[in-house]
Amino acid sequence: MQSRLGYRAFWLYLAAYSAYEIFQKTQDPIDKKKCIRCIAEMHSASQYTPWFGKVIVPEFSESTNANESNFLDDSLSLLFENIETSLFSGNLKKTKLKYRKDVTKTLEKLKVEPDSKSNGKNGKIFEQGFQELGRLLGYRSENTVQDSAPDPWWFIDDTKVVVSECKIITEHIPTKYVRQAAGHKEWLMKNNIPGIGKDTSIITVFISNQTKLKSDARTFADNIYYLNQDALYKFAVSATNTMAELITELSERNDISWRDYAKRKMVEKNVTPSDLLKLIEKEKLSELPS
């Protein structure tokens, strides 16, 4: 298994370079997307060959710098690819039914309430729900049980990662949790996570039911965003409902007409990757009242 994944990562590496060379001649956005997709798949296949996660494909020319439109197209392209890979991994009818069941279970986890007697159990349930939500929406969503490690992180596209600290608590947000969140970016950079390199933009968000911050925690809250549990839940309901509706219309992979329709629907419902980032970056943790 490890050997096959190593070969797959190598062939995807070659495919990415080929797509890059073609793009330099054609300047066709489709060729660019092929290159980006191959890079993402290469990193995904490199879990047993970590050095592939450090491979850097030559930078695109200045004309390919992502503006908002390019970012939306590129991020949605990867998102749809992940959704299709998941749905077509087995019997399509069964995977569609499973998707709806998984949505129900995940939404329940995202609305857990704090319980001082649970010793953090409800917080762990919420954290699991956040990771599952990412996968249901088509993002590459990962987590680890290592000490001092971040809570789930999502790859928004090949250049942006959102890393979280999830806390469902009965007290005002304390210093120890904010300090943990402040170290997540460095942890991701130092632990050779496939797909994360020196040029990756890492956005840290503190997700909690609590709306107040202990005053001494403010010292460590710079460069950390805040997302309230209720706001995340509302987005999750809208986004999963939209995706569940979209996949009922999906019958084959790489259907351009379906992808165009899905893009329009997600823009209409404000559940695109761009909308997600706007939600996450709407409020800074340091601006919460004490």
GROMACS .gro file of C-alpha atoms in nm:
model
  290
    1MET     CA    1   0.000   0.000   0.000
    2GLN     CA    2   0.277   0.243   0.097
    3SER     CA    3   0.467   0.162  -0.221
    4ARG     CA    4   0.162   0.223  -0.441
    5LEU     CA    5   0.097   0.559  -0.275
    6GLY     CA    6   0.459   0.655  -0.328
    7TYR     CA    7   0.436   0.580  -0.699
    8ARG     CA    8   0.105   0.768  -0.720
    9ALA     CA    9   0.261   1.075  -0.557
   10PHE     CA   10   0.553   1.057  -0.802
   11TRP     CA   11   0.327   1.033  -1.108
   12LEU     CA   12   0.111   1.319  -0.983
   13TYR     CA   13   0.429   1.522  -0.936
   14LEU     CA   14   0.520   1.462  -1.302
   15ALA     CA   15   0.163   1.539  -1.411
   16ALA     CA   16   0.172   1.869  -1.219
   17TYR     CA   17   0.491   1.975  -1.395
   18SER     CA   18   0.351   1.876  -1.733
   19ALA     CA   19   0.035   2.080  -1.671
   20TYR     CA   20   0.249   2.371  -1.556
   21GLU     CA   21   0.461   2.365  -1.873
   22ILE     CA   22   0.148   2.351  -2.089
   23PHE     CA   23  -0.006   2.641  -1.900
   24GLN     CA   24   0.303   2.856  -1.959
   25LYS     CA   25   0.236   2.822  -2.332
   26THR     CA   26  -0.143   2.837  -2.341
   27GLN     CA   27  -0.228   3.059  -2.038
   28ASP     CA   28  -0.550   2.856  -2.030
   29PRO     CA   29  -0.711   2.858  -1.680
   30ILE     CA   30  -0.811   2.495  -1.732
   31ASP     CA   31  -0.445   2.394  -1.757
   32LYS     CA   32  -0.371   2.594  -1.443
   33LYS     CA   33  -0.649   2.413  -1.255
   34LYS     CA   34  -0.511   2.078  -1.371
   35CYS     CA   35  -0.174   2.168  -1.226
   36ILE     CA   36  -0.323   2.285  -0.895
   37ARG     CA   37  -0.538   1.973  -0.869
   38CYS     CA   38  -0.240   1.744  -0.936
   39ILE     CA   39  -0.037   1.923  -0.667
   40ALA     CA   40  -0.319   1.883  -0.414
   41GLU     CA   41  -0.363   1.514  -0.498
   42MET     CA   42   0.014   1.462  -0.483
   43HIS     CA   43   0.023   1.602  -0.129
   44SER     CA   44  -0.274   1.387  -0.032
   45ALA     CA   45  -0.103   1.074  -0.165
   46SER     CA   46   0.228   1.152   0.007
   47GLN     CA   47   0.142   1.049   0.363
   48TYR     CA   48   0.390   0.758   0.343
   49THR     CA   49   0.647   0.962   0.147
   50PRO     CA   50   0.657   1.288   0.348
   51TRP     CA   51   0.928   1.448   0.134
   52PHE     CA   52   0.671   1.492  -0.145
   53GLY     CA   53   0.487   1.731   0.086
   54LYS     CA   54   0.789   1.963   0.056
   55VAL     CA   55   0.801   1.955  -0.324
   56ILE     CA   56   0.745   2.297  -0.472
   57VAL     CA   57   0.617   2.341  -0.826
   58PRO     CA   58   0.750   2.658  -0.998
   59GLU     CA   59   0.546   2.967  -0.922
   60PHE     CA   60   0.289   3.071  -1.177
   61SER     CA   61   0.351   3.387  -1.375
   62GLU     CA   62   0.216   3.717  -1.248
   63SER     CA   63  -0.091   3.682  -1.468
   64THR     CA   64  -0.207   3.389  -1.258
   65ASN     CA   65  -0.204   3.566  -0.921
   66ALA     CA   66  -0.536   3.479  -0.765
   67ASN     CA   67  -0.789   3.755  -0.743
   68GLU     CA   68  -1.125   3.688  -0.583
   69SER     CA   69  -1.268   3.532  -0.897
   70ASN     CA   70  -0.972   3.300  -0.951
   71PHE     CA   71  -0.972   3.200  -0.585
   72LEU     CA   72  -1.340   3.109  -0.599
   73ASP     CA   73  -1.301   2.903  -0.916
   74ASP     CA   74  -0.989   2.724  -0.793
   75SER     CA   75  -1.125   2.648  -0.446
   76LEU     CA   76  -1.457   2.525  -0.584
   77SER     CA   77  -1.278   2.307  -0.838
   78LEU     CA   78  -1.092   2.127  -0.559
   79LEU     CA   79  -1.404   2.112  -0.344
   80PHE     CA   80  -1.612   1.951  -0.620
   81GLU     CA   81  -1.334   1.705  -0.696
   82ASN     CA   82  -1.328   1.594  -0.331
   83ILE     CA   83  -1.707   1.565  -0.315
   84GLU     CA   84  -1.716   1.356  -0.632
   85THR     CA   85  -1.433   1.132  -0.513
   86SER     CA   86  -1.624   1.063  -0.192
   87LEU     CA   87  -1.961   1.003  -0.357
   88PHE     CA   88  -1.829   0.782  -0.637
   89SER     CA   89  -1.619   0.569  -0.399
   90GLY     CA   90  -1.906   0.319  -0.387
   91ASN     CA   91  -2.264   0.276  -0.502
   92LEU     CA   92  -2.377   0.631  -0.581
   93LYS     CA   93  -2.731   0.584  -0.451
   94LYS     CA   94  -2.603   0.447  -0.119
   95THR     CA   95  -2.335   0.715  -0.077
   96LYS     CA   96  -2.595   0.986  -0.135
   97LEU     CA   97  -2.819   0.837   0.135
   98LYS     CA   98  -2.522   0.806   0.369
   99TYR     CA   99  -2.436   1.170   0.306
  100ARG     CA  100  -2.774   1.285   0.438
  101LYS     CA  101  -2.744   1.062   0.744
  102ASP     CA  102  -2.394   1.191   0.814
  103VAL     CA  103  -2.517   1.551   0.786
  104THR     CA  104  -2.780   1.488   1.055
  105LYS     CA  105  -2.524   1.335   1.293
  106THR     CA  106  -2.270   1.611   1.232
  107LEU     CA  107  -2.517   1.895   1.290
  108GLU     CA  108  -2.613   1.738   1.622
  109LYS     CA  109  -2.247   1.743   1.727
  110LEU     CA  110  -2.213   2.109   1.632
  111LYS     CA  111  -2.493   2.224   1.863
  112VAL     CA  112  -2.375   2.054   2.184
  113GLU     CA  113  -2.407   2.262   2.501
  114PRO     CA  114  -2.140   2.315   2.768
  115ASP     CA  115  -2.146   2.083   3.066
  116SER     CA  116  -1.911   2.144   3.357
  117LYS     CA  117  -1.951   1.779   3.466
  118SER     CA  118  -1.848   1.628   3.134
  119ASN     CA  119  -1.472   1.695   3.173
  120GLY     CA  120  -1.449   1.833   2.822
  121LYS     CA  121  -1.645   1.553   2.656
  122ASN     CA  122  -1.889   1.790   2.487
  123GLY     CA  123  -1.602   1.998   2.356
  124LYS     CA  124  -1.452   1.688   2.196
  125ILE     CA  125  -1.787   1.607   2.037
  126PHE     CA  126  -1.801   1.959   1.892
  127GLU     CA  127  -1.444   1.929   1.765
  128GLN     CA  128  -1.530   1.602   1.592
  129GLY     CA  129  -1.834   1.767   1.436
  130PHE     CA  130  -1.622   2.052   1.300
  131GLN     CA  131  -1.383   1.809   1.134
  132GLU     CA  132  -1.671   1.611   0.985
  133LEU     CA  133  -1.834   1.929   0.856
  134GLY     CA  134  -1.525   2.009   0.654
  135ARG     CA  135  -1.532   1.672   0.483
  136LEU     CA  136  -1.904   1.691   0.414
  137LEU     CA  137  -1.855   2.024   0.239
  138GLY     CA  138  -1.567   1.893   0.028
  139TYR     CA  139  -1.270   2.039   0.211
  140ARG     CA  140  -0.966   1.836   0.304
  141SER     CA  141  -1.025   1.830   0.679
  142GLU     CA  142  -0.769   1.681   0.918
  143ASN     CA  143  -0.700   1.644   1.289
  144THR     CA  144  -0.457   1.476   1.525
  145VAL     CA  145  -0.452   1.352   1.883
  146GLN     CA  146  -0.096   1.466   1.951
  147ASP     CA  147  -0.037   1.672   2.264
  148SER     CA  148  -0.036   2.051   2.213
  149ALA     CA  149  -0.156   1.999   1.854
  150PRO     CA  150  -0.429   2.209   1.689
  151ASP     CA  151  -0.790   2.111   1.663
  152PRO     CA  152  -0.918   2.037   1.307
  153TRP     CA  153  -0.771   2.225   1.013
  154TRP     CA  154  -0.929   2.265   0.671
  155PHE     CA  155  -0.753   2.317   0.338
  156ILE     CA  156  -0.959   2.587   0.168
  157ASP     CA  157  -0.751   2.556  -0.149
  158ASP     CA  158  -0.389   2.478  -0.226
  159THR     CA  159  -0.269   2.805  -0.070
  160LYS     CA  160  -0.497   2.864   0.231
  161VAL     CA  161  -0.553   2.662   0.547
  162VAL     CA  162  -0.788   2.738   0.837
  163VAL     CA  163  -0.674   2.591   1.169
  164SER     CA  164  -0.905   2.588   1.471
  165GLU     CA  165  -0.918   2.580   1.847
  166CYS     CA  166  -1.262   2.449   1.946
  167LYS     CA  167  -1.388   2.506   2.299
  168ILE     CA  168  -1.737   2.453   2.444
  169ILE     CA  169  -1.697   2.586   2.798
  170THR     CA  170  -1.886   2.736   3.090
  171GLU     CA  171  -1.631   3.007   3.177
  172HIS     CA  172  -1.499   3.312   2.993
  173ILE     CA  173  -1.228   3.216   2.742
  174PRO     CA  174  -0.913   3.170   2.954
  175THR     CA  175  -0.550   3.245   2.877
  176LYS     CA  176  -0.442   2.881   2.846
  177TYR     CA  177  -0.673   2.815   2.552
  178VAL     CA  178  -0.575   3.134   2.372
  179ARG     CA  179  -0.207   3.049   2.413
  180GLN     CA  180  -0.275   2.708   2.262
  181ALA     CA  181  -0.445   2.868   1.962
  182ALA     CA  182  -0.158   3.113   1.916
  183GLY     CA  183   0.083   2.824   1.862
  184HIS     CA  184  -0.119   2.635   1.601
  185LYS     CA  185   0.034   2.802   1.297
  186GLU     CA  186   0.386   2.721   1.411
  187TRP     CA  187   0.286   2.362   1.489
  188LEU     CA  188   0.151   2.309   1.138
  189MET     CA  189   0.463   2.460   0.981
  190LYS     CA  190   0.701   2.247   1.189
  191ASN     CA  191   0.528   1.909   1.160
  192ASN     CA  192   0.565   1.849   0.786
  193ILE     CA  193   0.193   1.843   0.715
  194PRO     CA  194   0.145   1.745   0.348
  195GLY     CA  195   0.023   2.046   0.153
  196ILE     CA  196   0.159   2.305   0.397
  197GLY     CA  197   0.474   2.494   0.303
  198LYS     CA  198   0.646   2.824   0.369
  199ASP     CA  199   0.410   3.007   0.132
  200THR     CA  200   0.089   2.863   0.278
  201SER     CA  201  -0.146   3.120   0.430
  202ILE     CA  202  -0.260   2.983   0.768
  203ILE     CA  203  -0.563   3.143   0.931
  204THR     CA  204  -0.625   3.068   1.300
  205VAL     CA  205  -0.979   3.074   1.436
  206PHE     CA  206  -1.106   3.023   1.790
  207ILE     CA  207  -1.452   2.863   1.781
  208SER     CA  208  -1.655   2.872   2.100
  209ASN     CA  209  -1.993   2.917   2.262
  210GLN     CA  210  -1.836   3.176   2.490
  211THR     CA  211  -1.862   3.541   2.391
  212LYS     CA  212  -1.630   3.692   2.652
  213LEU     CA  213  -1.254   3.682   2.692
  214LYS     CA  214  -1.062   3.697   3.018
  215SER     CA  215  -0.868   4.020   3.019
  216ASP     CA  216  -0.525   3.861   3.070
  217ALA     CA  217  -0.583   3.636   2.767
  218ARG     CA  218  -0.590   3.936   2.533
  219THR     CA  219  -0.207   3.944   2.532
  220PHE     CA  220  -0.198   3.625   2.326
  221ALA     CA  221  -0.501   3.690   2.104
  222ASP     CA  222  -0.329   3.881   1.822
  223ASN     CA  223  -0.380   3.733   1.474
  224ILE     CA  224  -0.655   3.499   1.596
  225TYR     CA  225  -1.012   3.524   1.467
  226TYR     CA  226  -1.323   3.439   1.666
  227LEU     CA  227  -1.624   3.242   1.543
  228ASN     CA  228  -1.926   3.186   1.762
  229GLN     CA  229  -2.075   2.838   1.783
  230ASP     CA  230  -2.419   2.960   1.677
  231ALA     CA  231  -2.282   3.140   1.370
  232LEU     CA  232  -2.094   2.827   1.265
  233TYR     CA  233  -2.404   2.614   1.314
  234LYS     CA  234  -2.615   2.844   1.096
  235PHE     CA  235  -2.353   2.832   0.821
  236ALA     CA  236  -2.328   2.453   0.856
  237VAL     CA  237  -2.704   2.407   0.818
  238SER     CA  238  -2.721   2.626   0.509
  239ALA     CA  239  -2.408   2.479   0.351
  240THR     CA  240  -2.495   2.112   0.408
  241ASN     CA  241  -2.855   2.166   0.294
  242THR     CA  242  -2.724   2.327  -0.024
  243MET     CA  243  -2.472   2.049  -0.085
  244ALA     CA  244  -2.729   1.777  -0.014
  245GLU     CA  245  -2.959   1.939  -0.271
  246LEU     CA  246  -2.679   1.963  -0.524
  247ILE     CA  247  -2.566   1.603  -0.499
  248THR     CA  248  -2.917   1.478  -0.576
  249GLU     CA  249  -2.854   1.620  -0.927
  250LEU     CA  250  -2.511   1.462  -0.959
  251SER     CA  251  -2.492   1.153  -1.180
  252GLU     CA  252  -2.137   1.146  -1.320
  253ARG     CA  253  -1.792   1.279  -1.242
  254ASN     CA  254  -1.645   1.592  -1.401
  255ASP     CA  255  -1.984   1.708  -1.527
  256ILE     CA  256  -1.915   2.070  -1.628
  257SER     CA  257  -2.283   2.164  -1.641
  258TRP     CA  258  -2.337   2.029  -1.287
  259ARG     CA  259  -2.033   2.215  -1.158
  260ASP     CA  260  -2.153   2.540  -1.314
  261TYR     CA  261  -2.496   2.490  -1.159
  262ALA     CA  262  -2.339   2.402  -0.821
  263LYS     CA  263  -2.126   2.716  -0.831
  264ARG     CA  264  -2.426   2.938  -0.902
  265LYS     CA  265  -2.627   2.775  -0.625
  266MET     CA  266  -2.348   2.809  -0.368
  267VAL     CA  267  -2.295   3.174  -0.459
  268GLU     CA  268  -2.669   3.234  -0.427
  269LYS     CA  269  -2.678   3.070  -0.082
  270ASN     CA  270  -2.356   3.239   0.038
  271VAL     CA  271  -2.183   2.910   0.121
  272THR     CA  272  -1.877   2.925  -0.106
  273PRO     CA  273  -1.520   2.905   0.029
  274SER     CA  274  -1.507   3.284  -0.006
  275ASP     CA  275  -1.817   3.315   0.215
  276LEU     CA  276  -1.663   3.080   0.468
  277LEU     CA  277  -1.350   3.293   0.493
  278LYS     CA  278  -1.557   3.609   0.530
  279LEU     CA  279  -1.743   3.447   0.819
  280ILE     CA  280  -1.423   3.335   0.988
  281GLU     CA  281  -1.245   3.669   0.944
  282LYS     CA  282  -1.543   3.880   1.050
  283GLU     CA  283  -1.438   3.918   1.414
  284LYS     CA  284  -1.106   3.915   1.598
  285LEU     CA  285  -1.066   3.727   1.924
  286SER     CA  286  -0.890   4.025   2.082
  287GLU     CA  287  -1.199   4.240   2.029
  288LEU     CA  288  -1.426   4.027   2.249
  289PRO     CA  289  -1.540   4.198   2.569
  290SER     CA  290  -1.412   4.083   2.909
   0.00000   0.00000   0.00000
